[in-house]
């Protein structure tokens, strides 16, 4: 029973509502519990809301029991006090628990990994390390299946045909299968997105199709009379890496009201994009602004917000926060190409480079930021090629 409980607990994540979950022993931080990531001598049985004060984090209390970097990370976790704590099942994309998902997860962990530990860990880690691993078809989805299939056939040949188990024969069979697909023109360039070097290592030549290049003029537009425009962007170094969020709010004359940058640690680009919108709307609401036009260069982010998709469990609390803030203000969303979103992009990348978070008044902006803002305000065009 204790073993099953331990296996299940590591797949549970909590989105904070009333804060009744355990501060130290429940996972509401990210990948691990606080008791696992810190050696604090103050570990006890307090609930999360013990460290709240008037609906926000009590940083004074936090600083007494955890290191400053962890305290800072905790203070960036949003609190949705209007609801109960929400449990999420990490192995599923939407975070919804099901018995089949639990059984599949525990079976993989106990049976597959326990018997072929090194191979399966390597395969599963490689498959999940790309933003395109869930695309259909993609080499990171197909190659693990081929490897496991030919491992199985090699095992059957060894057991039932008295053939010696030969790892090189498995590699040859996988390579031969991929080569056959290429000959039949069944494995196109999309299969190898972000992994063209793998095709090269396997001796496969993936034909590059040269799309016709198109030149587009992209301009930043001022908001309507007495309205405000929030431009946001998220930056992540790699599909999952050091990430930051940035944004700027400007008035109907193109003048800066406030700008911000926020360092997010390790995160995906989608998480960074959604975090930027949540932070920008929070700042706008705190300053009493209304009639907000949100513009971002992530179509995925806009779809998650506008179409009311649940999204991955890691961004669900941010989407809930955005929708709550939208209910308090007049907010609209639109897409802009990256070339027209240069100011927000500047602050997102600045957050990653400096590994810092800050809110800027117009007087605090540096020369480069002011220059980019002026280019937008004077309606100078940006060129997009492709």
CSV table of N, CA, C and O in Angstrom, one decimal, residues 229-235 244-250 256-262 272-273 275-277 279-281 283 294-296 341-351 358-360 365 369 373:
chain,number,residue,atom,x,y,z
A,229,UNK,N,-3.2,49.4,-25.0
A,229,UNK,CA,-2.8,48.2,-25.7
A,229,UNK,C,-1.7,47.5,-24.9
A,229,UNK,O,-0.7,48.1,-24.5
A,230,UNK,N,-1.9,46.2,-24.7
A,230,UNK,CA,-0.9,45.4,-24.0
A,230,UNK,C,-0.3,44.4,-25.0
A,230,UNK,O,-1.0,43.5,-25.5
A,231,UNK,N,1.0,44.6,-25.3
A,231,UNK,CA,1.7,43.6,-26.1
A,231,UNK,C,2.5,42.7,-25.2
A,231,UNK,O,3.2,43.2,-24.3
A,232,UNK,N,2.4,41.4,-25.4
A,232,UNK,CA,3.2,40.5,-24.6
A,232,UNK,C,3.9,39.5,-25.4
A,232,UNK,O,3.6,39.3,-26.6
A,233,UNK,N,4.9,38.9,-24.8
A,233,UNK,CA,5.7,37.8,-25.5
A,233,UNK,C,6.3,36.9,-24.4
A,233,UNK,O,6.6,37.3,-23.3
A,234,UNK,N,6.6,35.7,-24.8
A,234,UNK,CA,7.3,34.7,-24.0
A,234,UNK,C,8.5,34.2,-24.7
A,234,UNK,O,8.5,34.0,-25.9
A,235,UNK,N,9.6,34.0,-24.0
A,235,UNK,CA,10.8,33.5,-24.6
A,235,UNK,C,11.3,32.3,-23.8
A,235,UNK,O,11.3,32.3,-22.6
A,244,UNK,N,11.4,33.4,-20.0
A,244,UNK,CA,11.0,34.7,-19.5
A,244,UNK,C,9.7,35.2,-20.2
A,244,UNK,O,9.4,34.8,-21.3
A,245,UNK,N,9.1,36.1,-19.5
A,245,UNK,CA,7.9,36.8,-20.0
A,245,UNK,C,8.1,38.3,-20.0
A,245,UNK,O,8.8,38.8,-19.2
A,246,UNK,N,7.5,38.9,-21.0
A,246,UNK,CA,7.7,40.4,-21.1
A,246,UNK,C,6.5,41.0,-21.7
A,246,UNK,O,5.7,40.4,-22.4
A,247,UNK,N,6.4,42.3,-21.5
A,247,UNK,CA,5.2,43.0,-22.1
A,247,UNK,C,5.3,44.5,-21.8
A,247,UNK,O,6.1,45.0,-21.0
A,248,UNK,N,4.4,45.2,-22.5
A,248,UNK,CA,4.3,46.7,-22.3
A,248,UNK,C,2.9,47.1,-22.6
A,248,UNK,O,2.2,46.6,-23.4
A,249,UNK,N,2.4,48.1,-21.8
A,249,UNK,CA,1.1,48.7,-21.9
A,249,UNK,C,1.3,50.2,-22.4
A,249,UNK,O,2.1,50.9,-21.8
A,250,UNK,N,0.7,50.5,-23.5
A,250,UNK,CA,0.8,51.9,-24.1
A,250,UNK,C,-0.6,52.5,-24.3
A,250,UNK,O,-1.6,51.7,-24.5
A,256,UNK,N,4.3,55.0,-23.4
A,256,UNK,CA,4.3,53.9,-22.4
A,256,UNK,C,3.6,54.3,-21.1
A,256,UNK,O,3.9,55.3,-20.6
A,257,UNK,N,2.8,53.3,-20.7
A,257,UNK,CA,2.2,53.5,-19.3
A,257,UNK,C,3.1,52.7,-18.3
A,257,UNK,O,3.4,53.2,-17.3
A,258,UNK,N,3.4,51.4,-18.7
A,258,UNK,CA,4.2,50.6,-17.8
A,258,UNK,C,4.7,49.4,-18.7
A,258,UNK,O,4.1,49.0,-19.7
A,259,UNK,N,5.9,48.9,-18.3
A,259,UNK,CA,6.4,47.7,-19.0
A,259,UNK,C,6.9,46.8,-17.9
A,259,UNK,O,7.1,47.2,-16.8
A,260,UNK,N,7.1,45.5,-18.3
A,260,UNK,CA,7.5,44.5,-17.3
A,260,UNK,C,8.3,43.4,-17.9
A,260,UNK,O,8.3,43.1,-19.1
A,261,UNK,N,9.2,42.8,-17.1
A,261,UNK,CA,9.8,41.5,-17.5
A,261,UNK,C,9.7,40.6,-16.3
A,261,UNK,O,9.8,41.0,-15.1
A,262,UNK,N,9.6,39.3,-16.6
A,262,UNK,CA,9.5,38.3,-15.5
A,262,UNK,C,10.3,37.0,-15.8
A,262,UNK,O,10.0,36.4,-16.9
A,272,UNK,N,5.5,30.4,-21.1
A,272,UNK,CA,6.0,31.7,-21.1
A,272,UNK,C,5.0,32.7,-21.7
A,272,UNK,O,4.8,33.8,-21.2
A,273,UNK,N,4.4,32.3,-22.9
A,273,UNK,CA,3.5,33.2,-23.6
A,273,UNK,C,2.2,33.5,-22.7
A,273,UNK,O,1.8,34.6,-22.6
A,275,UNK,N,2.0,33.1,-19.4
A,275,UNK,CA,2.4,33.8,-18.2
A,275,UNK,C,2.5,35.3,-18.5
A,275,UNK,O,2.1,36.2,-17.6
A,276,UNK,N,3.0,35.7,-19.7
A,276,UNK,CA,3.1,37.1,-20.0
A,276,UNK,C,1.8,37.8,-20.0
A,276,UNK,O,1.6,38.9,-19.6
A,277,UNK,N,0.8,37.1,-20.6
A,277,UNK,CA,-0.6,37.7,-20.7
A,277,UNK,C,-1.2,37.9,-19.3
A,277,UNK,O,-1.7,38.9,-18.9
A,279,UNK,N,0.4,38.2,-16.4
A,279,UNK,CA,1.1,39.2,-15.7
A,279,UNK,C,0.7,40.6,-16.2
A,279,UNK,O,0.4,41.5,-15.4
A,280,UNK,N,0.6,40.8,-17.5
A,280,UNK,CA,0.2,42.0,-18.1
A,280,UNK,C,-1.2,42.5,-17.7
A,280,UNK,O,-1.4,43.6,-17.3
A,281,UNK,N,-2.2,41.5,-17.7
A,281,UNK,CA,-3.5,41.9,-17.3
A,281,UNK,C,-3.6,42.1,-15.8
A,281,UNK,O,-4.4,43.0,-15.4
A,283,UNK,N,-1.2,43.5,-14.0
A,283,UNK,CA,-0.7,44.9,-13.8
A,283,UNK,C,-1.8,45.9,-14.3
A,283,UNK,O,-2.0,47.0,-13.6
A,294,UNK,N,-5.2,43.2,-26.1
A,294,UNK,CA,-4.0,42.4,-25.9
A,294,UNK,C,-3.6,41.9,-27.3
A,294,UNK,O,-4.4,41.3,-28.0
A,295,UNK,N,-2.3,42.1,-27.6
A,295,UNK,CA,-1.7,41.6,-28.8
A,295,UNK,C,-0.5,40.8,-28.6
A,295,UNK,O,0.4,41.2,-27.8
A,296,UNK,N,-0.5,39.6,-29.2
A,296,UNK,CA,0.7,38.7,-29.0
A,296,UNK,C,1.0,38.0,-30.3
A,296,UNK,O,0.1,37.9,-31.2
A,341,UNK,N,6.1,42.9,-32.9
A,341,UNK,CA,6.0,42.7,-31.5
A,341,UNK,C,7.4,42.9,-30.8
A,341,UNK,O,7.7,42.2,-29.8
A,342,UNK,N,8.2,43.7,-31.4
A,342,UNK,CA,9.6,43.8,-31.0
A,342,UNK,C,9.8,44.2,-29.6
A,342,UNK,O,10.8,43.8,-28.9
A,343,UNK,N,9.0,45.1,-29.1
A,343,UNK,CA,9.2,45.7,-27.7
A,343,UNK,C,8.9,44.6,-26.7
A,343,UNK,O,9.7,44.4,-25.8
A,344,UNK,N,7.8,43.9,-26.8
A,344,UNK,CA,7.5,42.8,-25.9
A,344,UNK,C,8.6,41.7,-25.9
A,344,UNK,O,9.0,41.1,-24.9
A,345,UNK,N,9.0,41.4,-27.2
A,345,UNK,CA,10.1,40.4,-27.4
A,345,UNK,C,11.4,40.9,-26.7
A,345,UNK,O,12.1,40.0,-26.1
A,346,UNK,N,11.7,42.1,-26.7
A,346,UNK,CA,12.9,42.7,-26.1
A,346,UNK,C,12.8,42.4,-24.5
A,346,UNK,O,13.8,41.9,-24.0
A,347,UNK,N,11.7,42.7,-23.9
A,347,UNK,CA,11.6,42.5,-22.5
A,347,UNK,C,11.6,41.0,-22.1
A,347,UNK,O,12.1,40.7,-21.0
A,348,UNK,N,11.0,40.2,-22.9
A,348,UNK,CA,11.0,38.7,-22.6
A,348,UNK,C,12.4,38.2,-22.6
A,348,UNK,O,12.8,37.4,-21.7
A,349,UNK,N,13.2,38.5,-23.6
A,349,UNK,CA,14.5,38.0,-23.7
A,349,UNK,C,15.4,38.7,-22.7
A,349,UNK,O,16.4,38.1,-22.2
A,350,UNK,N,15.1,39.9,-22.3
A,350,UNK,CA,15.9,40.6,-21.3
A,350,UNK,C,15.7,39.9,-19.9
A,350,UNK,O,16.7,39.8,-19.2
A,351,UNK,N,14.5,39.4,-19.7
A,351,UNK,CA,14.3,38.6,-18.4
A,351,UNK,C,15.1,37.4,-18.4
A,351,UNK,O,15.6,37.0,-17.3
A,358,UNK,N,11.1,42.6,-13.1
A,358,UNK,CA,11.0,44.0,-12.8
A,358,UNK,C,9.8,44.6,-13.5
A,358,UNK,O,9.4,44.2,-14.6
A,359,UNK,N,9.2,45.6,-12.9
A,359,UNK,CA,8.2,46.5,-13.5
A,359,UNK,C,8.8,47.8,-13.7
A,359,UNK,O,9.4,48.4,-12.8
A,360,UNK,N,8.7,48.4,-15.0
A,360,UNK,CA,9.3,49.6,-15.3
A,360,UNK,C,8.3,50.7,-15.5
A,360,UNK,O,7.3,50.6,-16.2
A,365,UNK,N,13.0,53.1,-18.4
A,365,UNK,CA,13.4,52.4,-19.6
A,365,UNK,C,14.8,52.8,-20.1
A,365,UNK,O,15.1,53.9,-20.0
A,369,UNK,N,15.2,50.2,-25.3
A,369,UNK,CA,13.7,50.0,-25.2
A,369,UNK,C,13.0,51.3,-25.7
A,369,UNK,O,12.0,51.2,-26.4
A,373,UNK,N,10.3,51.5,-28.9
A,373,UNK,CA,9.0,52.1,-28.6
A,373,UNK,C,8.8,53.3,-29.6
A,373,UNK,O,7.7,53.5,-30.1
